[in-house]
Coordinates of C-alpha atoms in Angstrom, one line a residue:
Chain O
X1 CA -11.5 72.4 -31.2
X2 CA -10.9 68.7 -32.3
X3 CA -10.9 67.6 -28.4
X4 CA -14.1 68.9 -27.6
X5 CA -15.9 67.8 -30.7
X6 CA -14.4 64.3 -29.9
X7 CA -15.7 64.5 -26.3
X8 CA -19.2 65.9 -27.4
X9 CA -19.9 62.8 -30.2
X10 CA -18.8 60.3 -28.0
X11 CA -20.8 61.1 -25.0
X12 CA -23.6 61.4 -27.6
X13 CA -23.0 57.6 -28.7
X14 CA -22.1 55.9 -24.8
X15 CA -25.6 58.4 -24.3
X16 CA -27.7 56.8 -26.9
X17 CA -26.7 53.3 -27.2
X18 CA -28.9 50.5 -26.7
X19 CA -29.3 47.4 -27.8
X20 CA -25.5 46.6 -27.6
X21 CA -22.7 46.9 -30.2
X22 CA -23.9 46.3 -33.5
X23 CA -26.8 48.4 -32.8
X24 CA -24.3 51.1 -31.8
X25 CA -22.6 51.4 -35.5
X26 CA -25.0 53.0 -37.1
X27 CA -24.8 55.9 -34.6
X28 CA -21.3 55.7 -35.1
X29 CA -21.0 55.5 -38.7
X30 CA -23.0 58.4 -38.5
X31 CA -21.5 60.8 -36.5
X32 CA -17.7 59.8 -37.3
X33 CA -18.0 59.1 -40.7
X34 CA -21.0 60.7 -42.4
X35 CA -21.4 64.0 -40.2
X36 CA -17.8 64.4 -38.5
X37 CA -15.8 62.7 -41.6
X38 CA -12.9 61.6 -39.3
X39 CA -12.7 58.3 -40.8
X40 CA -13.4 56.9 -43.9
X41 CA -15.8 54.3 -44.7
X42 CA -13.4 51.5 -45.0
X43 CA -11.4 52.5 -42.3
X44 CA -14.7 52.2 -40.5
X45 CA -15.0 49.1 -41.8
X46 CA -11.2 48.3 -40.6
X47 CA -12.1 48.8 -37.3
X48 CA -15.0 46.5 -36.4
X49 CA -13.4 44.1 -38.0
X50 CA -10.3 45.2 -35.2
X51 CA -12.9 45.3 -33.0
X52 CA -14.1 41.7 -33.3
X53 CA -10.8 40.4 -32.7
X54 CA -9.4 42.1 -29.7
X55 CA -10.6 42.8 -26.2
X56 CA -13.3 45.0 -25.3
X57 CA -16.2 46.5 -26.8
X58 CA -16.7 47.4 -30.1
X59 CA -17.9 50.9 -29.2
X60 CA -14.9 51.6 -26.7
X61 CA -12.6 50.1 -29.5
X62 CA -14.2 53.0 -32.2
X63 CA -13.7 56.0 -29.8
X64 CA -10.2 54.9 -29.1
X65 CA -8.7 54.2 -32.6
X66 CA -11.3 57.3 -33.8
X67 CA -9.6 59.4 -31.0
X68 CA -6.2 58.7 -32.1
X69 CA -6.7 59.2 -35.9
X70 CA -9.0 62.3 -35.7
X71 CA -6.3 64.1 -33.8
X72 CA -3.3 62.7 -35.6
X73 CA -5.3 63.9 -39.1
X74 CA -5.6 67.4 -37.4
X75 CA -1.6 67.9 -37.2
X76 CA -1.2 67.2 -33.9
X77 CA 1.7 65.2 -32.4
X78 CA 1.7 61.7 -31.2
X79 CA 0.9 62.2 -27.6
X80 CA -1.6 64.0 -28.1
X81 CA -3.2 61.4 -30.6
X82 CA -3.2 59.7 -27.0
X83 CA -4.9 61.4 -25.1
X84 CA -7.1 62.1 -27.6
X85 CA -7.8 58.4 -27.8
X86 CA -8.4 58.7 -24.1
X87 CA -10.5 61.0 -23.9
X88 CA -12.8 59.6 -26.4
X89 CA -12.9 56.5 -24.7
X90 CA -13.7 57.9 -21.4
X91 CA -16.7 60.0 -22.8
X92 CA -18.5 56.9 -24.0
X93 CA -18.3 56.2 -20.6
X94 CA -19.8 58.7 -18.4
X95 CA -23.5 58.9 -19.0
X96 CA -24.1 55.6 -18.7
X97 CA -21.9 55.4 -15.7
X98 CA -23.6 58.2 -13.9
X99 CA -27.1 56.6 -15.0
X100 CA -26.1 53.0 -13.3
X101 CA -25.8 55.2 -10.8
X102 CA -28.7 56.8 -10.2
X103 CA -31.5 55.0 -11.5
X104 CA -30.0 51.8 -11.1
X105 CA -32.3 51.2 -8.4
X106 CA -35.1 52.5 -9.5
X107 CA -34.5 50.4 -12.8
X108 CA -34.5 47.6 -11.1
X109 CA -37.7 48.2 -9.1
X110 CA -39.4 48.6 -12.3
X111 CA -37.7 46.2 -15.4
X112 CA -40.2 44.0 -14.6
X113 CA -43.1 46.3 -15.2
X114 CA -45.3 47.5 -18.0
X115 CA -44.2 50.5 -18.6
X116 CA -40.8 49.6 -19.4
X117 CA -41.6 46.6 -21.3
X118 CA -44.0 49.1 -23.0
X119 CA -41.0 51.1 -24.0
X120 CA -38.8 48.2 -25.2
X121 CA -41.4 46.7 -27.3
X122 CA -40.9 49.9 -29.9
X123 CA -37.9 50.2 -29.3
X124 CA -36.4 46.6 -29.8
X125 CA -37.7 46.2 -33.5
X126 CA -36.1 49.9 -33.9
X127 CA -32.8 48.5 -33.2
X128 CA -32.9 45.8 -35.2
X129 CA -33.5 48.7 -38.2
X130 CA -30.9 50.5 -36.8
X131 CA -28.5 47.5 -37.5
X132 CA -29.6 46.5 -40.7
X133 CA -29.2 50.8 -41.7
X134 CA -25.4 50.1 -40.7
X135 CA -25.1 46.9 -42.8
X136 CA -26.5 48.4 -45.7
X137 CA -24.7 52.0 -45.1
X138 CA -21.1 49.8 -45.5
X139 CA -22.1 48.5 -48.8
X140 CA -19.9 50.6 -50.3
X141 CA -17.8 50.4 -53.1
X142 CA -15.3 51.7 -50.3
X143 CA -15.8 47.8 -48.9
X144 CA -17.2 46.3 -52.2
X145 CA -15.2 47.9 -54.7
X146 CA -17.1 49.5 -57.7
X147 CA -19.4 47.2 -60.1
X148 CA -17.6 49.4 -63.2
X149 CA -14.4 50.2 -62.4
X150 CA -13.1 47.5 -60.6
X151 CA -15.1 44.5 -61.4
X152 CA -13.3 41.8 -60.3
X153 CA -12.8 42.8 -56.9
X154 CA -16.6 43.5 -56.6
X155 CA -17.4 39.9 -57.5
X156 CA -15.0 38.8 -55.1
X157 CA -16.5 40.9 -52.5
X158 CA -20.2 39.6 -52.8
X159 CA -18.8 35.9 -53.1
X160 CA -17.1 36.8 -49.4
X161 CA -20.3 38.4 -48.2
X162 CA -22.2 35.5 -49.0
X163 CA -19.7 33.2 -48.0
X164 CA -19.2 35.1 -44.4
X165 CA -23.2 35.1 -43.7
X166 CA -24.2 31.6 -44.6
X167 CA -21.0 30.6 -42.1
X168 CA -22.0 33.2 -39.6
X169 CA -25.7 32.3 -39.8
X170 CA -26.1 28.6 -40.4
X171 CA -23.0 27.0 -39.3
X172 CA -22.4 29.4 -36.5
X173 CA -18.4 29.9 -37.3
X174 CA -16.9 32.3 -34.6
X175 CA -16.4 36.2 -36.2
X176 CA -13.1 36.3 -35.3
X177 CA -12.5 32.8 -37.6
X178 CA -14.6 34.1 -40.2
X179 CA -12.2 37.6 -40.6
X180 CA -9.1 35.7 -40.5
X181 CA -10.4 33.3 -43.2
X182 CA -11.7 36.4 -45.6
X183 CA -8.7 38.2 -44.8
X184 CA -6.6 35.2 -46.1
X185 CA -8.8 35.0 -49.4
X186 CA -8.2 38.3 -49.5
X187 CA -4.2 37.7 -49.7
X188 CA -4.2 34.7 -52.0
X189 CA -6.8 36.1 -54.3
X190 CA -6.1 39.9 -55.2
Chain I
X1 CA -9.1 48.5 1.6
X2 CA -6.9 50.2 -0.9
X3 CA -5.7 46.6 -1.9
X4 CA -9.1 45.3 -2.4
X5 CA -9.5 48.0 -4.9
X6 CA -6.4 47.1 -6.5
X7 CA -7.5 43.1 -6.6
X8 CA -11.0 44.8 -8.4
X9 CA -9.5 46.8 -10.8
X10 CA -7.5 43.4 -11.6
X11 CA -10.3 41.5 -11.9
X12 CA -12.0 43.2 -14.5
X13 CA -9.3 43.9 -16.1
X14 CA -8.6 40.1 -16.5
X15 CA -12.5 40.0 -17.4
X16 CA -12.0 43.0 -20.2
X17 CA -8.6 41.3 -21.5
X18 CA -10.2 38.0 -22.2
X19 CA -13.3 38.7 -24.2
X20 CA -12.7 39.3 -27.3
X21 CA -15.9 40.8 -29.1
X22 CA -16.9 42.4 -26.0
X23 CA -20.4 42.5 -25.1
X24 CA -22.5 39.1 -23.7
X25 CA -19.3 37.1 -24.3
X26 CA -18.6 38.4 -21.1
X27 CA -21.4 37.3 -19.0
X28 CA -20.1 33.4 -18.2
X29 CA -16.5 34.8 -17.2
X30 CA -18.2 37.7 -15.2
X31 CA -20.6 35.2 -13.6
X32 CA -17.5 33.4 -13.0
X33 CA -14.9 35.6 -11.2
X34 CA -17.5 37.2 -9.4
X35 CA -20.2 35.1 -8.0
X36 CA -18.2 31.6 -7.6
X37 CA -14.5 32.4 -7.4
X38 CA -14.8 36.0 -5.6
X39 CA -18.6 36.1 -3.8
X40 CA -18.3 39.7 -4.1
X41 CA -22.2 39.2 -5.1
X42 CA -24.8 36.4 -4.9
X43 CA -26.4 34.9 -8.1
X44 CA -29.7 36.4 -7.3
X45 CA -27.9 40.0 -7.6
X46 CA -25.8 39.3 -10.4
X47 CA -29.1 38.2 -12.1
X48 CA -31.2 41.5 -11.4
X49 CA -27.7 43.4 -12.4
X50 CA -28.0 41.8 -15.9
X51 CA -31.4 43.0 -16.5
X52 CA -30.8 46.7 -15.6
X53 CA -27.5 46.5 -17.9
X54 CA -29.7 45.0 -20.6
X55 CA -32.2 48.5 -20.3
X56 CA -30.0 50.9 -19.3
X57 CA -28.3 52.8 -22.4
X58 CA -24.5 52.5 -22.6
X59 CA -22.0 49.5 -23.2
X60 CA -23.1 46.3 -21.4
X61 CA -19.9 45.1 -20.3
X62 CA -19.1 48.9 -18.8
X63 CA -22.7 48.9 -17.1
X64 CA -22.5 45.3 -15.9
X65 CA -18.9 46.4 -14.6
X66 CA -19.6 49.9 -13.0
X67 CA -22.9 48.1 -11.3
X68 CA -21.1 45.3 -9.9
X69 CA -18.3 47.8 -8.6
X70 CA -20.2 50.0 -6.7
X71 CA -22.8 47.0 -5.8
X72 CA -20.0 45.8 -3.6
X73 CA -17.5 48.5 -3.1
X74 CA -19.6 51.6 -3.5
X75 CA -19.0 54.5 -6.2
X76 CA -14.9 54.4 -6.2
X77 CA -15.6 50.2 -6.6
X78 CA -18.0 51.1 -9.6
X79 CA -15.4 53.9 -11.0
X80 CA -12.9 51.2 -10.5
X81 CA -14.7 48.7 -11.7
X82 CA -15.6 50.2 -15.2
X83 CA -12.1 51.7 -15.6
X84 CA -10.3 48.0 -15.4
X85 CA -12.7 46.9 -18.1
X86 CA -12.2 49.1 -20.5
X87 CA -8.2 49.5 -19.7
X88 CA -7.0 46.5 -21.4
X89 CA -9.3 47.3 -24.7
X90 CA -8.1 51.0 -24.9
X91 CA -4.7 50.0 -24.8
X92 CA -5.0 47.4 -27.6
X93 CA -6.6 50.0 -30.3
X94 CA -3.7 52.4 -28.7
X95 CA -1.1 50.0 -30.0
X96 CA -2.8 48.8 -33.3
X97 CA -3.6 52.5 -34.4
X98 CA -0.1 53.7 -34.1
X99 CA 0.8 50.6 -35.8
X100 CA -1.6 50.1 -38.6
X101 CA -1.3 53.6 -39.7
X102 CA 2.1 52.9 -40.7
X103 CA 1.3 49.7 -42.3
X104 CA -2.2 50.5 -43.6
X105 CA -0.4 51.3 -47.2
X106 CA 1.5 48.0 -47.6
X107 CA 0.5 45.9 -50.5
X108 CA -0.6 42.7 -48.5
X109 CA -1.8 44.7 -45.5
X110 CA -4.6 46.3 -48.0
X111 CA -4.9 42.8 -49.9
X112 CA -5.9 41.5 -46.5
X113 CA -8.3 43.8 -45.5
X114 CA -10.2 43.8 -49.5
X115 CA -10.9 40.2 -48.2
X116 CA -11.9 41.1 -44.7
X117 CA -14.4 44.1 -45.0
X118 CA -17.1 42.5 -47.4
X119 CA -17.1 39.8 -44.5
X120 CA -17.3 42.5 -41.6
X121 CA -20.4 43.6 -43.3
X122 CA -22.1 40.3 -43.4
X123 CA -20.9 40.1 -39.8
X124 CA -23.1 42.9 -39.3
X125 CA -26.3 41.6 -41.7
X126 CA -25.9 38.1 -39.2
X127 CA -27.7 39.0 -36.7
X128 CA -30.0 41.0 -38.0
X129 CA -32.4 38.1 -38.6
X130 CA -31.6 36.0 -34.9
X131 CA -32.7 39.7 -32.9
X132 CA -35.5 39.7 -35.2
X133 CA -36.7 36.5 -33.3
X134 CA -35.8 38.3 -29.9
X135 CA -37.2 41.1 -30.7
X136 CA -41.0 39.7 -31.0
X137 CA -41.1 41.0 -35.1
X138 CA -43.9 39.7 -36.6
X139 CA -45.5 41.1 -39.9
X140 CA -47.6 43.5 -37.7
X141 CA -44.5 45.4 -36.4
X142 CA -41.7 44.6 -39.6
X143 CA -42.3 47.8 -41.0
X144 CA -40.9 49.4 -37.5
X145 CA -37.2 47.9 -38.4
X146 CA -38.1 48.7 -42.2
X147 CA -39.0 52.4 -41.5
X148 CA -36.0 52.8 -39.3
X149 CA -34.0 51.3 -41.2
X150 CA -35.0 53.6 -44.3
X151 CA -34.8 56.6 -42.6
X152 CA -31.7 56.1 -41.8
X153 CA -30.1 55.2 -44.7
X154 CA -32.0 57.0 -47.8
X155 CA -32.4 60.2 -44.9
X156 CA -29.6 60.3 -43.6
X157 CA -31.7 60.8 -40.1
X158 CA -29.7 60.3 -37.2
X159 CA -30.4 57.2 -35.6
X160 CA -30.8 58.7 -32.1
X161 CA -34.1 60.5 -33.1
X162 CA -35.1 57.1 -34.6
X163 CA -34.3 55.3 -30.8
X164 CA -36.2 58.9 -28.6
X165 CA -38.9 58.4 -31.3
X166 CA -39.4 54.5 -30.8
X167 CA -39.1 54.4 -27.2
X168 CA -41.8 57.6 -26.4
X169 CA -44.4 56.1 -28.6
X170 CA -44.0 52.7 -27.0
X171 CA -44.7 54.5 -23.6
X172 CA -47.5 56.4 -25.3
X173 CA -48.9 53.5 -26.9
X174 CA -48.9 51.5 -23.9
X175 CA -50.8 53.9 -22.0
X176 CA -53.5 54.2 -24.7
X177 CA -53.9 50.5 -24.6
X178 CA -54.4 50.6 -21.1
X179 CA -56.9 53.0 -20.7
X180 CA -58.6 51.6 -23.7
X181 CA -58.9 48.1 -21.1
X182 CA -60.2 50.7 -17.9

């Protein structure tokens, strides 16, 4: 039952997400793409790059357009692509909501103190793995195009990567500049 | 009291429709609206709100959102809160995936997106290296990111086992320091 699943995975990644977006993809890429297989690794790609340039966070932005396209993909109508897309949304939602909740104030009471700093200093470096694991998971020949077969493309690719992280590191140009400048390359050079 | 929910739930979703990216662009606007413009919390709360968001798992702009709602409406303010947030987002990937399905075939449409996803990945590689500042690595913990980072992608290891794994021997290794000091 495709609505379930949905509403399972995505409580799992709302659950399990520290560290903020990026750190997020990898669980995503993960559980949508390599264990679930309702998107493909480009259309993955797609999306955070959808994701950087419209409202919202990146995870909410995955469990709706993942929502949609998982249900659309399993033959149902339109509508209930929707809700689908709803549904998914909402379940990233509701662990962490109930956990603001809760121990909200007994967060607070002890952020400051060792034992949660003792936590976080593990578990920071982790994340930082867990981001690089999703950088290097999408390079792809899905998002790279293959060294053999199509050559040209993959030589254009690694130009834009380099091209995209030098900007993004060293002269700090916004993401949603850099995608619209790749994705005009993109159109003037293929 | 029905129309101060209303103004809420309008609020954020202003705060939601206007940051793109999501995440810590937020935190300026939300500082904004809610401390200056609507006092519905002083600085000193909004402060101690963006630490718990920071450690608690979930997205930030939905924690920082459901905490502030219920902070100064109770729970239906925090349900409120987080829904008007994340509103104006859902509706956009609503729109764009009926759309770009249709168009996701077109000639140019793919042209565009061969140019955009090698620089989505880089986008991801960025930061990378400025958390790695943040997050205290130094070469006596680079093999944590390293390990994790492996056992991800050669072992396909979920990366949730990777973040229960990290955080219980943090806990674990903090309290073997400590009693190593008594």
């Amino acid at each position: 039952m495709i609505f379930l699943q949905l509403f399972i995975v995505f409580t799992k990644i709302g659950a399990f997400n520290f560290g903020g977006g990026y750190a997020m993809l990898s669980l995503i890429h993960n559980e949508v793409v390599e264990k679930n297989q309702w998107l493909t690794s480009s259309e993955f790609t797609d999306i955070v790059a959808i994701s950087q340039s419209t409202p919202g966070p990146i995870g909410i932005n995955c469990a709706t357009y993942t929502g949609y396209t998982a249900v659309i993909n399993e033959g149902y109508p339109e509508w209930m692509a929707v809700l689908g897309a709803v549904l998914a949304s909402l379940s990233v939602l509701w662990v962490p909501f109930l956990l603001m909740l809760t121990i909200s104030k007994i967060l607070l009471k002890y952020s400051k103190t060792q034992v949660v700093g003792n936590i976080f200093s593990l578990l920071r470096p982790a994340i930082v793995g867990l981001i690089a694991a999703a950088a290097i998971l999408l390079m792809s020949a899905d998002n790279f195009g293959s060294p053999s077969q199509s050559t040209f493309q993959f030589i254009v690719s690694i130009i834009i990567f380099l091209f995209a992280f030098i900007g993004t590191r060293l002269y700090r140009i916004h993401p949603i500049l850099m995608i619209i400048l790749a994705g005009l390359a993109g159109l003037v050079i293929y | 009291m029905h129309y101060e929910l209303l103004k809420m739930f309008l609020v954020f979703a202003k705060i939601g429709a206007f940051t793109l990216g999501g995440g810590y662009a937020m935190v300026p606007i939300m500082e904004r609206e809610i401390v200056d413009r609507r006092q519905w919390l002083t600085r000193e709360e909004f402060m101690d709100i963006l630490i718990v968001a920071q450690s608690t798992p979930g997205l930030f702009a939905i924690n920082m959102a459901s905490h502030i709602g219920n902070k100064a409406r109770g729970v239906v303010g925090g349900i409120i809160g987080s829904l008007g947030v994340a509103l104006p987002s859902i509706l956009a990937i609503l729109l764009i995936a009926m759309f770009f399905r249709a168009f996701q075939d077109n000639i140019y449409v793919e042209r565009i997106f061969m140019g955009v996803r090698p620089a989505v990945v880089a986008l991801i590689a960025a930061p990378c290296f400025s958390m790695a500042r943040s997050a205290h690595i130094t070469l006596s913990n680079l093999w944590i990111p390293i390990v994790a980072c492996l056992l991800i992608t050669l072992f396909g290891i979920s990366p949730i086992w990777i973040i229960l794994v990290a955080g219980l021997a943090g806990f674990v290794w903090g309290k073997i320091k400590r009693e190593e000091k008594e």
